XYZ file of C-alpha atoms in Angstrom:
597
model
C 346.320 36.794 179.455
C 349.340 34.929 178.080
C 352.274 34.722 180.162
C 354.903 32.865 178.176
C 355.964 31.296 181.777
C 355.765 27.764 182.720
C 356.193 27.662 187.423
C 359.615 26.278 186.497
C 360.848 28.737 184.963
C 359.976 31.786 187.747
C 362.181 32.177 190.326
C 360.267 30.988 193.816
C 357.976 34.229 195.111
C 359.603 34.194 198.824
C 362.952 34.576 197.551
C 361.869 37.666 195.304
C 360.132 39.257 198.158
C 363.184 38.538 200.031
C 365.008 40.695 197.720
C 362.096 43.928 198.119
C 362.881 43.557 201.266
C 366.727 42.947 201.406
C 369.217 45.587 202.456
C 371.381 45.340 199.417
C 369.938 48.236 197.477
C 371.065 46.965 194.685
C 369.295 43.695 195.263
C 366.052 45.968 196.001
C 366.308 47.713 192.439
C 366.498 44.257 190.645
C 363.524 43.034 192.413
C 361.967 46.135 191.332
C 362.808 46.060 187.558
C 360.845 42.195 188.146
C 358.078 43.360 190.039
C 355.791 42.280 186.879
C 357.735 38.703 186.864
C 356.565 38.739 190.450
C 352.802 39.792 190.207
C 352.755 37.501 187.114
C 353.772 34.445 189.559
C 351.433 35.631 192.370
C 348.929 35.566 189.940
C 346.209 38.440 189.782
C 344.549 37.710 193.501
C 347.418 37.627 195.420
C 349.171 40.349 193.479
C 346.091 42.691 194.564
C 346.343 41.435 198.370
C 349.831 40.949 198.959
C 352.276 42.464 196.644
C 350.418 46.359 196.106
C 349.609 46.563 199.799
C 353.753 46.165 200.394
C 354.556 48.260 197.379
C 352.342 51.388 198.977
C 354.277 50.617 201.881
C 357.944 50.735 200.278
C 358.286 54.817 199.979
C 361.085 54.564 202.711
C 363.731 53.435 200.527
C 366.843 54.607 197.750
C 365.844 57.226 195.535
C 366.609 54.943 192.575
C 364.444 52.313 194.091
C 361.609 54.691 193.907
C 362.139 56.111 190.789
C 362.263 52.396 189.324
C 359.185 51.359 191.400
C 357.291 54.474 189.834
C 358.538 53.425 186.417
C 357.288 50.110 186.641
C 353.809 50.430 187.745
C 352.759 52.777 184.400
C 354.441 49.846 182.251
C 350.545 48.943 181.872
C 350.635 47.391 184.878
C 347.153 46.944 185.286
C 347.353 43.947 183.526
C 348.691 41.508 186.096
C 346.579 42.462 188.561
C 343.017 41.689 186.677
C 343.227 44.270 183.957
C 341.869 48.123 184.068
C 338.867 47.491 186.490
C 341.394 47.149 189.066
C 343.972 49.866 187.724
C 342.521 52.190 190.616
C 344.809 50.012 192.958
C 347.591 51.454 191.539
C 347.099 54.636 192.389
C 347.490 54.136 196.227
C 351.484 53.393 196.145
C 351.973 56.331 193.268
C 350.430 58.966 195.533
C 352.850 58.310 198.040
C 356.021 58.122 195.422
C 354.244 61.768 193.998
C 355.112 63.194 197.326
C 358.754 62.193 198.404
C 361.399 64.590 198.145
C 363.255 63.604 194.830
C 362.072 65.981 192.274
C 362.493 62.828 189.583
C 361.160 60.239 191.663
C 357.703 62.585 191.756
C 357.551 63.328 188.215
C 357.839 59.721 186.859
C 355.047 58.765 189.746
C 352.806 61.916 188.065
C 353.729 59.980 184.590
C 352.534 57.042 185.843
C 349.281 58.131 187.211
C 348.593 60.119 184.031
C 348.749 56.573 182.057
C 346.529 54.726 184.320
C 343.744 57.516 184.247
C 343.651 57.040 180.631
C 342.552 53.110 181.592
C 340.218 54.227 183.818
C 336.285 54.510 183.678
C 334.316 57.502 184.518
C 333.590 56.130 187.531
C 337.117 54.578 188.526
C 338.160 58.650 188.297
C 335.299 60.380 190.400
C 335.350 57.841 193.032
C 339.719 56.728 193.379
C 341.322 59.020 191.214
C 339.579 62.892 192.312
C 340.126 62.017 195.951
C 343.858 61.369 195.385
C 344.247 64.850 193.509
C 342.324 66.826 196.108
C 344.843 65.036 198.886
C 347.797 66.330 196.830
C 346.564 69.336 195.764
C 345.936 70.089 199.624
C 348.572 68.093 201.287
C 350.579 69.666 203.954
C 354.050 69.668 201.936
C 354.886 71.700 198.712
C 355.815 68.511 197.362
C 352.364 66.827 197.083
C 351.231 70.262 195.705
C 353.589 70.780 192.972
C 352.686 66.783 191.913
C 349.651 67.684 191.376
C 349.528 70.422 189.126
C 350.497 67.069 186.515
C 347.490 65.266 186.987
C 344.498 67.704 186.354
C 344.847 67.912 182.551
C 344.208 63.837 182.306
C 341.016 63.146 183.741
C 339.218 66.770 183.501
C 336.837 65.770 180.204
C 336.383 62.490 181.916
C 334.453 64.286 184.393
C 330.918 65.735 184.704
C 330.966 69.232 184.840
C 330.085 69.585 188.617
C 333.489 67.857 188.966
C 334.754 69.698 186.141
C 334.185 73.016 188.301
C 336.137 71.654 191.393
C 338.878 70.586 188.836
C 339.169 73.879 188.104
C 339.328 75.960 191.352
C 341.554 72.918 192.791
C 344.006 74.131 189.367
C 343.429 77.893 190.589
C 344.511 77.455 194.358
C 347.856 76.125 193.032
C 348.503 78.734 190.914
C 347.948 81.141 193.624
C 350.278 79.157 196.414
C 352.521 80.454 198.603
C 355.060 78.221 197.544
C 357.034 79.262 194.084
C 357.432 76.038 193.228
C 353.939 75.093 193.397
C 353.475 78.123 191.256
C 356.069 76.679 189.033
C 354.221 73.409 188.194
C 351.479 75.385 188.084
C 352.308 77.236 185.278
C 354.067 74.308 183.734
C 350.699 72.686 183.253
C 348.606 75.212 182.845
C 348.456 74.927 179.072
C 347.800 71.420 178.838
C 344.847 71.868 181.080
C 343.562 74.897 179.052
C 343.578 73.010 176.049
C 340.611 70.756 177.616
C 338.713 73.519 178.127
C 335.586 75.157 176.779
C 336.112 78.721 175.213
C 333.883 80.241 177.723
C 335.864 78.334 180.979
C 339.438 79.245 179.205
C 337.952 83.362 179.841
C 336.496 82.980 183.377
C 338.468 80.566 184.815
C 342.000 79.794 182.415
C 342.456 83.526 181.728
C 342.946 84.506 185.153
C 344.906 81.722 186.773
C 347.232 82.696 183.682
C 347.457 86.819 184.359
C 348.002 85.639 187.601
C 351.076 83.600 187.072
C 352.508 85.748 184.163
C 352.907 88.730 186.740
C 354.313 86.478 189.431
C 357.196 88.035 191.651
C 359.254 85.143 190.473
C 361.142 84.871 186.861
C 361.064 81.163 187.290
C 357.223 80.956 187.292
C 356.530 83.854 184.577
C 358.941 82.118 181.877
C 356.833 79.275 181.845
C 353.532 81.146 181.271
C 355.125 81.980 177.307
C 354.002 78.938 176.370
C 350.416 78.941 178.416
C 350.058 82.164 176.547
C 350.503 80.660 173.197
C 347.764 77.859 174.503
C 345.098 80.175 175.451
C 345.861 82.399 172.362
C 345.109 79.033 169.870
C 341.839 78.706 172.042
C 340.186 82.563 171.341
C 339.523 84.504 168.115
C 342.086 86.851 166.834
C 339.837 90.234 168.416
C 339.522 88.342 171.524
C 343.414 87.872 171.692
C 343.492 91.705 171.115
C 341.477 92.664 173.482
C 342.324 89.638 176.335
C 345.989 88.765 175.794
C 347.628 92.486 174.091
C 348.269 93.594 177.368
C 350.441 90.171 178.943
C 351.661 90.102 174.893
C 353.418 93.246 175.786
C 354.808 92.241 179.103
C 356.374 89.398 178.357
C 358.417 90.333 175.920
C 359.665 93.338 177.491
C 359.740 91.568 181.137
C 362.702 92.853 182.762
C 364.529 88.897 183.116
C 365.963 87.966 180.063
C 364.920 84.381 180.810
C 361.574 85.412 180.426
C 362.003 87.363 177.139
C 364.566 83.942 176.039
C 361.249 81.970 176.134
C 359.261 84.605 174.266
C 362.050 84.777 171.699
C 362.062 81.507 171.519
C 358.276 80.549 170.986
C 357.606 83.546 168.821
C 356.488 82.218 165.754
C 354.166 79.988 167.739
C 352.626 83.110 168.999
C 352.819 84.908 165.865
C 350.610 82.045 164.425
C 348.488 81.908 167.503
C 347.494 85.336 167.722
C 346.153 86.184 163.910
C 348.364 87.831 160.879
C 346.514 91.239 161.670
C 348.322 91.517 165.066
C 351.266 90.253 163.888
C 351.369 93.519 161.787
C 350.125 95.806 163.748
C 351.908 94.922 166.841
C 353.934 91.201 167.059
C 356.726 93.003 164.084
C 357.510 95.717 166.465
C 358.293 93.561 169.326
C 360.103 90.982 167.262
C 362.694 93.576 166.282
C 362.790 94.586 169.705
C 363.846 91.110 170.558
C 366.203 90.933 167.914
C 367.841 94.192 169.585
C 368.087 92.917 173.009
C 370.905 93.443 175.564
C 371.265 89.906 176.015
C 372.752 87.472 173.530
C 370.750 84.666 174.674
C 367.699 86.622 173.641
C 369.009 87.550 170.417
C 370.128 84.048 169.583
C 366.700 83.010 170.189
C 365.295 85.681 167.952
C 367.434 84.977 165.162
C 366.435 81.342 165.367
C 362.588 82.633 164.139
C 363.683 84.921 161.538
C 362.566 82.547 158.354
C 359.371 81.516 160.497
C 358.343 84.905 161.155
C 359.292 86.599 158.062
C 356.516 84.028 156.153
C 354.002 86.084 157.901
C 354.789 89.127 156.644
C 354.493 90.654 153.411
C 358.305 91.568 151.177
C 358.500 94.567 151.670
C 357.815 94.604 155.436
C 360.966 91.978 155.222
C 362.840 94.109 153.648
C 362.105 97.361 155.566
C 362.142 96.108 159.065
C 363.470 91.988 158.764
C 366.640 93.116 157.105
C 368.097 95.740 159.069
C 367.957 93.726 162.097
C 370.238 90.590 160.088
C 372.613 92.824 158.927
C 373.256 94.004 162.616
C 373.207 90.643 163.578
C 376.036 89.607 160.963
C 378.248 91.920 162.804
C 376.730 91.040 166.544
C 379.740 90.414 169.227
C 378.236 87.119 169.805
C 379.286 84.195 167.478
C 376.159 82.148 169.156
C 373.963 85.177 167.650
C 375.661 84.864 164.143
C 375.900 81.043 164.179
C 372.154 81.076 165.133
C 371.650 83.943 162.270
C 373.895 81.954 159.763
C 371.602 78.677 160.114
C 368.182 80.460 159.076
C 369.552 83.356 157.065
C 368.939 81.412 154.038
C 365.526 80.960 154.277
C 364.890 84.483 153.667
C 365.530 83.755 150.015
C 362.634 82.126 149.207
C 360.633 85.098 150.338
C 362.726 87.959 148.795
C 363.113 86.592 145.606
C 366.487 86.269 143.215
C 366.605 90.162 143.057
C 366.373 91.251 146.629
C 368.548 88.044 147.794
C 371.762 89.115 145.407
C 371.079 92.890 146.668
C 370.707 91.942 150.691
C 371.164 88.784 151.293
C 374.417 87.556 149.318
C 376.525 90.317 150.926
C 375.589 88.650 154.310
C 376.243 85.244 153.057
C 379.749 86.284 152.052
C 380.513 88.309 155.045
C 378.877 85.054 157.195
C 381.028 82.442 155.036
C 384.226 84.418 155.933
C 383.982 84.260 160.142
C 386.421 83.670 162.289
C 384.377 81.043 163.629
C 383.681 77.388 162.331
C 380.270 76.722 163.537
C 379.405 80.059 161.363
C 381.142 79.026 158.467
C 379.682 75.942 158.185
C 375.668 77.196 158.472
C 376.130 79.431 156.127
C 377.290 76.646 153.907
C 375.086 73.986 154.880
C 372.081 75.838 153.737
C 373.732 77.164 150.275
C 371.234 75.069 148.029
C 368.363 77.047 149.609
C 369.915 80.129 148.511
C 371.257 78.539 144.727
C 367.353 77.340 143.818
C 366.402 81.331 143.989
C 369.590 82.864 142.434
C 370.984 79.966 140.381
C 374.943 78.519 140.789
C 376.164 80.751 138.100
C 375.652 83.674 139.911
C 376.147 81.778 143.257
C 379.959 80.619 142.655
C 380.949 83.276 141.123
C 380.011 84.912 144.152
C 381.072 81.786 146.129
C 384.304 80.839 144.256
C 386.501 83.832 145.703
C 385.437 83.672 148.896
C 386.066 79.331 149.174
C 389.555 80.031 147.861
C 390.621 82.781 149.803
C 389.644 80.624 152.860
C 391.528 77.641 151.142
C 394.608 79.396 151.005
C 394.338 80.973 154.399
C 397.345 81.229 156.469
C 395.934 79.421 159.448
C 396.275 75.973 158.418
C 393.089 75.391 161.303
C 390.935 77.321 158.910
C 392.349 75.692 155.560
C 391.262 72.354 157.691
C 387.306 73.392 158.016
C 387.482 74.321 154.509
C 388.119 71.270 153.779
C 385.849 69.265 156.065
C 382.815 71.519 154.266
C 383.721 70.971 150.851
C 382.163 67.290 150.366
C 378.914 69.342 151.176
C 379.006 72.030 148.858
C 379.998 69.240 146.504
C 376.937 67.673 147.169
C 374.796 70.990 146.667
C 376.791 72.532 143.963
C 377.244 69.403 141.535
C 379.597 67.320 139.458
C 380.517 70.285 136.768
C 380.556 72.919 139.226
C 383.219 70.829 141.225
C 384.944 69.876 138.923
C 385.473 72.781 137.181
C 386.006 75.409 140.048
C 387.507 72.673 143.246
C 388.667 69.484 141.732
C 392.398 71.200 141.382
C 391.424 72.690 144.787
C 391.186 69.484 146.119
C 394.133 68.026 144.639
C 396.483 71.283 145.739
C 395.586 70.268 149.094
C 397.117 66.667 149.093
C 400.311 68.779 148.888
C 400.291 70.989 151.600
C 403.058 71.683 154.152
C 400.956 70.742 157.140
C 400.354 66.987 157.790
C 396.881 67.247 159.581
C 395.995 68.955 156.127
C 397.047 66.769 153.829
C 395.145 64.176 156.009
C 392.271 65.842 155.643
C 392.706 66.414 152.427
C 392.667 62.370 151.900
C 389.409 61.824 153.926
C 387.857 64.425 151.718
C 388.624 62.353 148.458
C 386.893 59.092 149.951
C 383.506 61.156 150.972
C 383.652 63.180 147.320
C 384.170 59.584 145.697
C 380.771 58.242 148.173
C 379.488 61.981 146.947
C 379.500 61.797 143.333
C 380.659 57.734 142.551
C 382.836 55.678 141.941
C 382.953 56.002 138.073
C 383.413 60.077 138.718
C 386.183 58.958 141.108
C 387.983 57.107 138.391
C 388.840 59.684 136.058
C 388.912 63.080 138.323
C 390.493 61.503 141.603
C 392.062 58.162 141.108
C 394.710 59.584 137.992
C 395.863 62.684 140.113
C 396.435 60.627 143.146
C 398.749 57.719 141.575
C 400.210 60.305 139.437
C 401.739 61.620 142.789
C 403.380 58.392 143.702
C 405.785 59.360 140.753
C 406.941 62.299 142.659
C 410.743 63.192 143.557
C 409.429 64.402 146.994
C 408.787 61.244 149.391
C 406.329 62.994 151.381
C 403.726 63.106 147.849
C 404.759 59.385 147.344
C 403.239 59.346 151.010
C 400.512 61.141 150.381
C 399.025 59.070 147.870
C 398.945 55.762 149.848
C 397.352 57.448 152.365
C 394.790 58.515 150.029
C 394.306 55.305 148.626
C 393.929 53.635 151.497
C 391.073 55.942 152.389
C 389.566 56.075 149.423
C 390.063 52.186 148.385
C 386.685 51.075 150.549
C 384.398 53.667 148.359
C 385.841 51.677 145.107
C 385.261 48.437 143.279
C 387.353 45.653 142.753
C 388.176 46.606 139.003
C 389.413 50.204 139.364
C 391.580 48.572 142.467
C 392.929 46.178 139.709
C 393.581 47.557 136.957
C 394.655 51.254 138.395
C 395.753 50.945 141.509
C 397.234 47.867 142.287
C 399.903 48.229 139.709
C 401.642 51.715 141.076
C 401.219 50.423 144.819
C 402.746 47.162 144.399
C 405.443 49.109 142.537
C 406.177 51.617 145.431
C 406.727 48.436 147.705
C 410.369 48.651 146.554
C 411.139 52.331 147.433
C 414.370 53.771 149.006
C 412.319 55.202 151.662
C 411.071 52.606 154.520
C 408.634 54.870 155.639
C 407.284 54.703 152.167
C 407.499 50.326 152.393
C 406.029 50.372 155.660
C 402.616 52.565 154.601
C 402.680 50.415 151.869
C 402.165 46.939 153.473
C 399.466 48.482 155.879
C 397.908 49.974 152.394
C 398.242 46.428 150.787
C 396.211 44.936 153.948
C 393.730 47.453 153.618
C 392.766 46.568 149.457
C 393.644 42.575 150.894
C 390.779 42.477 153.460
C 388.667 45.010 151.769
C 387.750 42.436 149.066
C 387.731 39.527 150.439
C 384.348 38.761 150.187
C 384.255 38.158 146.730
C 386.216 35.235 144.937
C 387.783 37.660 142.554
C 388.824 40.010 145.495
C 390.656 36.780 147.279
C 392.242 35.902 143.991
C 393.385 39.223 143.612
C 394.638 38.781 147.361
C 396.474 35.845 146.904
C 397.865 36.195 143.348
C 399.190 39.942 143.710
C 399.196 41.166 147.097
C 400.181 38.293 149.449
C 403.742 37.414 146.890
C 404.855 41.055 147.288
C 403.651 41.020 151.367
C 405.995 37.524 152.005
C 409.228 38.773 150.351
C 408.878 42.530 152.370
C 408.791 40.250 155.463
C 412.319 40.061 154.905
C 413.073 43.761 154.440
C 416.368 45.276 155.834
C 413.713 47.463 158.252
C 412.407 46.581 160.802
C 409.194 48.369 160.711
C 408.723 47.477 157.065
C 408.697 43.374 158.518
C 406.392 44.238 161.300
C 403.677 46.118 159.268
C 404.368 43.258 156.528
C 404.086 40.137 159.033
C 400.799 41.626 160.389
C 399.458 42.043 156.782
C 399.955 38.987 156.135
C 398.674 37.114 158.453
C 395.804 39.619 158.643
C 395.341 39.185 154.595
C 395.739 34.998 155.317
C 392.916 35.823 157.781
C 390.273 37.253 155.605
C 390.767 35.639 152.742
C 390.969 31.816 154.114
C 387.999 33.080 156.272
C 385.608 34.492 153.687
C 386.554 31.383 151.372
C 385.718 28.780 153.770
């Protein structure tokens, strides 16, 4: 193996055991995070004899020492201490980090064993690593026990099937400890396992350490078992789910915690696909509505969350006579989680109705949806509009659209003109150009010349992402005219306006359009009544200076145009105006003697 070190370059070994054993913890931790540094230096021999021996040793310490120690040794360790025939040696100081206290500590020690069985031979695992489980799995404290629910799913094809058996009777006397959290882990790995196993051990030995668990007294345990229950239900044929799994199928989604029902929500359409499209009809529909009726919100959320998923299983007019009913009482739910939830996937109904059935059910829900009180709703709805324009077409689309996008423009609460706003560069984006520009561009515009500051500010930072939207080119004739027209304006707070615009916008444009349209008007404004006006427009001026720098034509520009018109407001009656001018000067001077050099 190549090291890359040369003996001069590694710190001496006695000072970095010094540190392992130093009672600076924070000294301790950086020893740890160089343990490989220091078995690379020991060299493979002494690394076996000197440094693992003290490692198995070091459980008494910091919790973050621990959790770095366990960290380190699945980094492939193995490989300073003689490569994978020795990996086994490893395994001594992770069994005692998989038993400590500190839930996190355990689990990255159970992560690190997991890595090194997959190094190890057949007969590395029977001889070092079965031992270690069978201490765990029986070790006096619950801790030990709920490690080792982790580490059966690793090695068990590795095994012969004698071994095999014991593997799986060691699996069932965890899932039947006294101890919930034993149980816990238990179920927690339970699928993993079940996936290694043959059909006929998944019915006599998976299918009952499962039943078990998924009627445990605990909710903690049983939520887990959704997803073992989607595992063994991939492993069996859809009349053996029927006649196995209907039973716990039924259970768990009516289980009296909604934590347990959350996860079953939640995981449905991996069930639904687990279990066969005949169950899914004759029984899955029924308790997917139920779901979608819960008492609990958090359920309901879940639920909607499938709907698009689920409904692919099932044939139109199923959707329509038992999908539908349930999303138009969820448009209304008290929740705005629920309709949020409802708003994202709604649109993937579309696709499976068809144009007809969409404008009949679905685009009253959009509209209803695209009108809540609440942004996160409002802006689902919206993000997912191109699904719903590919089935019905954007004619029919805006002009269902249209009404509802200006009423919420022109709404009273200048919080939800704002999140108008902030969504329009995405409808732009699934609407297109002539769309835009025939139904929002004015839209748009109106809103650089609203009453409320924070809206004409966002009205600015729309134009620069419709200009990155549709390009620069498209920005030159249907933004760029309307904007420096506004400079003309009587009103000083439009004259304001469209610097601030510019200097948002001016990044998205090139050099010529800069030039040749907006240069001209800007420099012009430099000399109006208003300082507040001059003032904007030297920190406008620094923007377009240092923007373009990096071309030779941009620092010509700089130093020809802006930079004359910068020195003479240094001497402006206000003192503002000076500041803002002195710093764009010298920030212009900066750039452009910078990026010519």
């Amino acid at each position: 193996m190549e090291t890359g070190f040369q003996a001069d370059d590694i710190a001496p070994i006695a000072i970095l055991m010094d540190e392992l054993r130093s009672e600076d913890v924070q000294l301790r931790l950086n020893a740890i995070h160089r343990v490989s540094t220091i078995a690379l230096a020991l060299g493979p021999d002494r690394a076996r004899d000197e440094l693992i021996p003290f490692l198995q040793e070091s459980v008494d310490d910091e919790d973050e020492v621990l959790l770095a120690l366990a960290e380190e040794l699945g980094r492939n360790f193995e490989e300073y201490i003689g490569g994978p025939e020795y990996a086994h040696l490893l395994l001594g100081p992770l069994e005692n980090l998989s038993a400590v206290e500190e839930t996190l500590v355990r689990d990255k020690a159970t992560d690190s064993i997991t890595k090194i069985a997959a190094v190890l031979s057949q007969a590395q695992v029977e001889h070092y690593y079965i031992p270690l489980l069978k201490r765990l799995s029986q070790g006096e404290w619950f801790t030990s026990r709920t490690s080792s629910a982790a580490l059966y799913a690793s090695v068990y094809a590795k095994v012969g099937p004698n071994v095999q058996e014991e593997l799986r009777k060691g699996f069932a006397a965890l899932g039947s400890d006294d101890t919930p959290m034993v149980r816990r882990a238990a179920a927690k790995w339970l699928g993993p396992l079940v996936k290694n196993l043959s059909k006929q051990h998944v019915l006599s030995d998976g299918l009952p350490i499962y039943r078990r668990l998924q009627s445990d007294d605990q909710d903690s345990v049983r939520l887990l078992t959704v997803e073992d229950l989607i595992v063994i239900a991939q492993q069996l044929s859809p009349p053996e789910v029927k006649d196995q799994l209907l039973k716990q199928i039924r259970q768990t989604v009516s289980d009296k915690s909604w934590r347990v029902r959350y996860m079953a929500a939640n995981h449905f359409n991996e069930l639904a696909e687990a279990v066969g499209l005949e169950l899914v009809r004759e029984e899955l529909i029924g308790h997917y509505v139920q779901l979608l009726k819960d008492n609990e919100a958090e359920v309901r959320t879940a639920g909607a969350g499938q709907i698009p998923g689920f409904a692919k299983l099932l044939d139109k007019e199923v959707i329509l006579a038992r999908i539908v009913p349930c999303v138009r009482d969820l448009s209304q739910d008290n929740s705005q989680h629920v309709r949020a939830a409802l708003a994202n996937q709604i649109s993937g109904l579309a696709p499976l109705l068809g144009r007809d059935a969409t404008i009949e059910h679905l685009l009253p829900l959009f509209l209803h949806l695209l009108k809540d009180e609440f942004p996160e709703v409002r802006l689902n709805i919206i993000s997912k509009l191109e699904v719903v324009n590919s089935v019905i077409g954007i004619d029919l689309l805006a002009e269902s659209l249209l009404p509802a996008i200006v009423e919420l423009a022109e709404d009273k609460s200048w919080r939800v003109r704002q999140a108008i706003i902030e969504y329009i560069p995405l409808l732009a984006k699934q609407l297109g150009k002539p769309f835009f520009d025939e139904q929002l561009g004015n839209l748009c515009m109106a809103w650089l010349g609203d009453t409320v500051f924070s809206i004409r500010e966002a009205a600015t930072i729309n134009l620069k992402k419709l200009t990155d939207v549709f390009g620069v080119e498209w920005s030159r004739v249907q933004i760029v005219p309307k904007v420096m027209g506004m400079g003309q304006h009587p009103n000083y707070l439009y004259r304001l306006t469209t610097i601030q615009a510019i200097t948002a916008i001016s990044p998205s444009l090139n050099l010529e359009i800069i030039r040749s349209d907006i240069l001209p008007p800007i420099l012009a404004l430099a000399q109006d009544p208003i300082p507040n006006i001059r003032f904007n427009i030297a920190k406008a001026l620094e923007v377009l200076a240092t923007t373009f720098a990096s071309t030779a034509e941009g620092r010509e520009v700089a130093r020809k145009q802006i930079l004359p018109v910068l020195e003479q407001m240094k001497g402006d009656g206000d003192a503002d105006v000076r500041y803002f001018a002195t710093r764009a000067v010298q920030k212009t001077l900066g750039s452009v003697d910078g990026a010519g050099e």
